[in-house]
Short mmCIF file of C-alpha atoms and ligand atoms in Angstrom, two decimals:
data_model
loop_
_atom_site.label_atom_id
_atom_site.label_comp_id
_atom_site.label_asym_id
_atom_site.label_seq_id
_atom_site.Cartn_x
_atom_site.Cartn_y
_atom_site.Cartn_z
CA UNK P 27 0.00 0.00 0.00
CA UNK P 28 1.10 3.71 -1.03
CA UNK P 29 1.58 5.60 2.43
CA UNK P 30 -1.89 7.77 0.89
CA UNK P 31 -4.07 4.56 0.40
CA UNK P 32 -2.69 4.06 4.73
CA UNK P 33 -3.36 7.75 5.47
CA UNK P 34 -6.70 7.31 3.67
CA UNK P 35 -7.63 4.24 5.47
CA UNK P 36 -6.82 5.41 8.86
CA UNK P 37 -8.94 8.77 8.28
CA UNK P 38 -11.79 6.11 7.16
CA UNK P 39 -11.61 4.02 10.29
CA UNK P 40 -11.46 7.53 12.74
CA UNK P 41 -14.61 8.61 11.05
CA UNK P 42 -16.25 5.23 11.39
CA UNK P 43 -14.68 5.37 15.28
CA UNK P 44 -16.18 8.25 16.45
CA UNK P 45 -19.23 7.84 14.05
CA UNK P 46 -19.82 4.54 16.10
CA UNK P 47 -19.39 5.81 19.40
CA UNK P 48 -21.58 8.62 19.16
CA UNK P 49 -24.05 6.29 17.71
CA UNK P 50 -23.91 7.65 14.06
CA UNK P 51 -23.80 5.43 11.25
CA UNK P 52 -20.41 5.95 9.23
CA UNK P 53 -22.31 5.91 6.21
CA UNK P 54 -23.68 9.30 7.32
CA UNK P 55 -20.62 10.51 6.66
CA UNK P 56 -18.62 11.26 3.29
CA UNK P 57 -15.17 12.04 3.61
CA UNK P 58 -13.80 14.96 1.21
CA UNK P 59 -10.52 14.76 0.49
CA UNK P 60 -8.62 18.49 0.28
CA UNK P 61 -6.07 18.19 -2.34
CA UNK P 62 -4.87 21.86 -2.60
CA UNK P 63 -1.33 22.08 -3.73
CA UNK P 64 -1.20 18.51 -3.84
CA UNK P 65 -0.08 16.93 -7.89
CA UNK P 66 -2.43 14.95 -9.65
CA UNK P 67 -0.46 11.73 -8.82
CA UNK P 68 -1.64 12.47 -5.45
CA UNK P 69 -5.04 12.11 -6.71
CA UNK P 70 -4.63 9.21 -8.40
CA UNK P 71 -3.20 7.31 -5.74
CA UNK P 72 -6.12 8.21 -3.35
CA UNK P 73 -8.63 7.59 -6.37
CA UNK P 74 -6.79 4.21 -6.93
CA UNK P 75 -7.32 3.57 -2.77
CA UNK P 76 -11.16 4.00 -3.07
CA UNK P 77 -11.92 8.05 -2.64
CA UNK P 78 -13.80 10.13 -5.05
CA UNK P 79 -14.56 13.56 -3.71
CA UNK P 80 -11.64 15.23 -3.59
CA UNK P 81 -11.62 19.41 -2.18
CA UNK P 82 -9.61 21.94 -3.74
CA UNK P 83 -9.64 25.94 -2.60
CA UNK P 84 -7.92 27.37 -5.72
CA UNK P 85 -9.89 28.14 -9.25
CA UNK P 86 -7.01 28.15 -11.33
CA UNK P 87 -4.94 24.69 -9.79
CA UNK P 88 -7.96 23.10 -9.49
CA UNK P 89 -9.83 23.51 -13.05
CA UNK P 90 -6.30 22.50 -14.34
CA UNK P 91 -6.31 19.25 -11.82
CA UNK P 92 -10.00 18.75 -13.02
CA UNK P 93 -9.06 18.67 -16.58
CA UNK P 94 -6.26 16.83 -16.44
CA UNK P 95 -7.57 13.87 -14.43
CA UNK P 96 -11.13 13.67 -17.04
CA UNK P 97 -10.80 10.34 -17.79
CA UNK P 98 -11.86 9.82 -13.96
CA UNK P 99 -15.18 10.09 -15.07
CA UNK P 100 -16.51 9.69 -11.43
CA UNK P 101 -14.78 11.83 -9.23
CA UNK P 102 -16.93 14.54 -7.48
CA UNK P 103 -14.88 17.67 -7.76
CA UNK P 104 -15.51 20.56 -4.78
CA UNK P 105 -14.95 23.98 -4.09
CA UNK P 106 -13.76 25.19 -0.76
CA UNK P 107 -12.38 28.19 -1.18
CA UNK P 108 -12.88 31.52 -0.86
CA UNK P 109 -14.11 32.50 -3.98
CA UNK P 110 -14.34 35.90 -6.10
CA UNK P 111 -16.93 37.12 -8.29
CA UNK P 112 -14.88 37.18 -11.38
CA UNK P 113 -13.77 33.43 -11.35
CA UNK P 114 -17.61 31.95 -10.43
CA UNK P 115 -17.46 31.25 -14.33
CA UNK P 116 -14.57 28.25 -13.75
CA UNK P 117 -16.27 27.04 -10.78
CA UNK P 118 -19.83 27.07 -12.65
CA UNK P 119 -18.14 25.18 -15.42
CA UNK P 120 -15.94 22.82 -13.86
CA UNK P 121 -16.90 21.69 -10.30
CA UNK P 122 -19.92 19.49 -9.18
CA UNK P 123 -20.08 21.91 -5.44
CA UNK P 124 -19.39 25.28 -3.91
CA UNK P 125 -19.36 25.45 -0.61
CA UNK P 126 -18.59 29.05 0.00
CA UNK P 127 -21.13 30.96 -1.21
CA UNK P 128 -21.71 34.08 1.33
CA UNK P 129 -23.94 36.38 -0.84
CA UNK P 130 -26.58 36.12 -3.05
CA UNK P 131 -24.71 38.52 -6.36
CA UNK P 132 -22.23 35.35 -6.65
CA UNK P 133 -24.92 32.58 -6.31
CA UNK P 134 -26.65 34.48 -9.00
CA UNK P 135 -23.44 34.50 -11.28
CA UNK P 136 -23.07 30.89 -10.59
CA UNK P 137 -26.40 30.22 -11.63
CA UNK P 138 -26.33 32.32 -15.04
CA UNK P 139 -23.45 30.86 -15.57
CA UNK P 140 -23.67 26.88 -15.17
CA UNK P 141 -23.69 25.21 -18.70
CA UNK P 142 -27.19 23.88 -19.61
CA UNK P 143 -26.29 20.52 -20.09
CA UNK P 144 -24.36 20.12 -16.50
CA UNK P 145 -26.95 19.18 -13.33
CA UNK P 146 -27.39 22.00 -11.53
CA UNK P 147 -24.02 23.11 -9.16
CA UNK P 148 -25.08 21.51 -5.49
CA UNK P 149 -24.62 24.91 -2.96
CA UNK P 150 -23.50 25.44 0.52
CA UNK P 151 -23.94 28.55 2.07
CA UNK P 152 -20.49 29.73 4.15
CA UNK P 153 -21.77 30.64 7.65
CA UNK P 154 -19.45 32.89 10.29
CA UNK P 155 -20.12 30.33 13.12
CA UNK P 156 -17.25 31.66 15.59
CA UNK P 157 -14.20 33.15 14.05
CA UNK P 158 -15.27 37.28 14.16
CA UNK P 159 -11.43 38.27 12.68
CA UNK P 160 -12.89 36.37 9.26
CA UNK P 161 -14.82 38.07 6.54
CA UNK P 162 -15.56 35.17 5.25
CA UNK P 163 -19.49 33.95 5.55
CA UNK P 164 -22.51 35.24 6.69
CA UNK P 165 -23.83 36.09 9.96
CA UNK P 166 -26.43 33.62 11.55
CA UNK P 167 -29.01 36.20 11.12
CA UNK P 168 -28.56 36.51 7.28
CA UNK P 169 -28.52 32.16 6.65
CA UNK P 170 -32.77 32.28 6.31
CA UNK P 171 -32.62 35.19 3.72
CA UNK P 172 -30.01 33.98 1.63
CA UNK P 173 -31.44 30.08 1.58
CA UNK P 174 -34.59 31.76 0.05
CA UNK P 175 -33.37 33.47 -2.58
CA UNK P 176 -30.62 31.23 -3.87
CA UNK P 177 -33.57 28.21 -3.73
CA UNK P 178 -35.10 30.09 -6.62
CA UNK P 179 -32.09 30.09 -8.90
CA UNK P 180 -32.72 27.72 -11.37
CA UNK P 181 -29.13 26.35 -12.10
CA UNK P 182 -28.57 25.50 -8.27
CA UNK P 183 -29.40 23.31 -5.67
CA UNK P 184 -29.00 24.46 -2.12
CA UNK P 185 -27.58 21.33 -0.29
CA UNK P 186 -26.52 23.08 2.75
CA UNK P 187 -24.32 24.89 5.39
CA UNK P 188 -20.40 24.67 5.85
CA UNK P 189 -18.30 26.54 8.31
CA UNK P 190 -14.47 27.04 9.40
CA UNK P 191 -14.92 27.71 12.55
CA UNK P 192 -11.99 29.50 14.76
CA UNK P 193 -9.63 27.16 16.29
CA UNK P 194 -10.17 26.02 19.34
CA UNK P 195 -7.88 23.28 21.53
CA UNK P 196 -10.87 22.06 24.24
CA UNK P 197 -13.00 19.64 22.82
CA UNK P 198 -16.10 20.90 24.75
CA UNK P 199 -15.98 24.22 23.13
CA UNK P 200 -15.15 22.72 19.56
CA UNK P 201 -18.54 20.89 20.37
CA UNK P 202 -20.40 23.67 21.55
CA UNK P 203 -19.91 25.54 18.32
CA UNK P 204 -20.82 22.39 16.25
CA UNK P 205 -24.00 22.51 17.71
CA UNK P 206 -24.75 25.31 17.00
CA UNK P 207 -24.03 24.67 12.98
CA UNK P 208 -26.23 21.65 13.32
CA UNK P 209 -28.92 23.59 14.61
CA UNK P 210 -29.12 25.41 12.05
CA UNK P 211 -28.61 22.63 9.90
CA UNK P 212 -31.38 20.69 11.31
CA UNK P 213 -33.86 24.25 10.76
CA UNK P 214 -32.53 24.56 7.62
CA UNK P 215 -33.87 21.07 6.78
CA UNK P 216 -37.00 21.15 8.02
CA UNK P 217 -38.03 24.18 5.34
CA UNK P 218 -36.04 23.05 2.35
CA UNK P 219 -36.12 19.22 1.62
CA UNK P 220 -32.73 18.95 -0.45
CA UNK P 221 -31.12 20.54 2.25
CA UNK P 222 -28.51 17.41 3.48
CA UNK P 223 -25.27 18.29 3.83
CA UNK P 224 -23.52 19.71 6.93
CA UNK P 225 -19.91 20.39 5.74
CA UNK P 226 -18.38 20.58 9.01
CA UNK P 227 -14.82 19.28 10.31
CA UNK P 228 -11.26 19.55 9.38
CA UNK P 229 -7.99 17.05 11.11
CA UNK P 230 -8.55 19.44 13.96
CA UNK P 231 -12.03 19.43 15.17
CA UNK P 232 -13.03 16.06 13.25
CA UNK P 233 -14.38 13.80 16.11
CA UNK P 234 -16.59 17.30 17.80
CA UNK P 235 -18.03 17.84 14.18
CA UNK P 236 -19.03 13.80 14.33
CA UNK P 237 -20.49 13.88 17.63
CA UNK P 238 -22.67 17.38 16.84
CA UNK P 239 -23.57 15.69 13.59
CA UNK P 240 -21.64 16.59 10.70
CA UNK P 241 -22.16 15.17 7.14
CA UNK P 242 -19.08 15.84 5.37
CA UNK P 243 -15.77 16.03 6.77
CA UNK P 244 -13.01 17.94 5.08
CA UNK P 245 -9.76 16.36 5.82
CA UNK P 246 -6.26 17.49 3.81
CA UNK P 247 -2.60 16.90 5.60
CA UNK P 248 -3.91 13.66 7.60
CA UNK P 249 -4.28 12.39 3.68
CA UNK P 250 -1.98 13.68 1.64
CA UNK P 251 0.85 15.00 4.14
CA UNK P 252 1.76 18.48 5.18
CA UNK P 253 1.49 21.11 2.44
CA UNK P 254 4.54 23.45 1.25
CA UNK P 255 2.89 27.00 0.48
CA UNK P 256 4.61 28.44 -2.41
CA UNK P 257 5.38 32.66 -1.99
CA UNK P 258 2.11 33.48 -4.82
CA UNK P 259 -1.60 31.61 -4.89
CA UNK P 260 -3.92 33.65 -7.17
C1 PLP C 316 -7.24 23.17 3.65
C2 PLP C 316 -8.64 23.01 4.07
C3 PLP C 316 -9.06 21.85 4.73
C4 PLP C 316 -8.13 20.71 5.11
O1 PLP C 316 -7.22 21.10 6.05
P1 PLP C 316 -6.14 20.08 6.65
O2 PLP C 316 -5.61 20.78 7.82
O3 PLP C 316 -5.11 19.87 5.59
O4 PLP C 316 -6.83 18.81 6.97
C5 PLP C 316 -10.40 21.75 5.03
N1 PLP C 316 -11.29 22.71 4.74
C6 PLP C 316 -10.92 23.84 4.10
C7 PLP C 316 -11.93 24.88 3.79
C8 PLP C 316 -9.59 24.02 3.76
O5 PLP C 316 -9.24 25.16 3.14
#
């Protein structure tokens, strides 16, 4: 086995762990795979081992990653990053998810812009849960208002909430603000019946974003190793 097919396997069996333990089912749970500066090889070699949604922040990296690895036909490609209005076009073109969407003028460009003969691009709405020194998501208060209006776009499908929240070492307080994301998961739900995916949990906070319910975990370095940062991203 390739040390990533190990990596991957060990990340499986944690979910599973904790999944079990707070009596989840594991199946509950999809593991995304963050492949951000990571080569294609990479890819491959966790394809190869069984994975097929794979994370990537950048526009530019990740259409070329996208392109290049085509011919794996079945490989759900996400969007994680933060996102500006003037590349929505590659993301409406290329990716199968966004899940940083924190206004409605870029849901509406995403929308316009998804090709015809794609299914429509599946939508998370970024929410602020803790970290108050990010700009990136909305405020609690503005989740209801935005749902509503990007439910009417005809080119999306609203699928749920992520967040990033702040980090935090005690486990207790990791949980306390994963409840509150599933809360307003849970509300979210209730009012909009495609509404299923609570993209909550990095290597971090991974076993509090279980246990408050999570439904897709994001996990990168515990995968693929630590990543080198070159000087420029985009
Ligand atoms: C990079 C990233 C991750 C994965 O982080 P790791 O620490 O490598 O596991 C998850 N979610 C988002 C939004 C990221 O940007």
């Amino acid at each position: 086995m390739t040390s990533i097919s190990q990596n991957l396997h060990s990340v499986e069996q944690r979910i599973a762990d904790t999944a079990r333990h707070c009596g989840r089912s594991p199946q509950e749970i999809t593991l995304l795979a963050v492949s951000k500066t990571k080569p294609e090889s990479d890819i491959e070699a966790a394809y190869r081992a069984g994975q097929r949604c794979f994370g990537e922040n950048y526009v530019q990296e990740g259409v070329g990653k996208i392109t290049t690895l085509a011919h794996l036909a079945d490989i759900d490609w996400h969007f994680i990053g933060p996102l500006q209005s003037n590349k929505s076009r590659l993301v409406a073109e290329h990716f199968a998810w966004c899940h940083t969407v924190d206004r409605l003028k870029l849901a509406q460009r995403l929308s316009d812009q998804r090709p015809e003969h794609l299914p429509p691009l599946n939508i998370l709405i970024q929410v602020n849960i803790s970290d108050e020194s990010s700009k990136s998501g909305i405020q609690v208060e503005e989740l209801s208002g935005l749902a509503a209006a990007i439910v009417q776009l005809p080119q999306l499908r609203l699928r749920g909430i992520m967040a990033i929240p702040a980090p935090e070492a005690d486990f207790s307080r990791q949980l306390a603000v994963c409840q509150r994301m599933a809360k307003l998961f849970h509300d979210l739900a209730k009012h909009y019946p495609e509404v299923d995916t609570l993209s909550l949990g990095m290597s971090d906070d991974l076993d509090a974003a279980i246990t408050a319910g999570s439904t897709l975990v994001r996990v990168g370095s515990a995968i693929f190793g630590a990543r080198q940062y070159s000087t420029t991203s985009e």
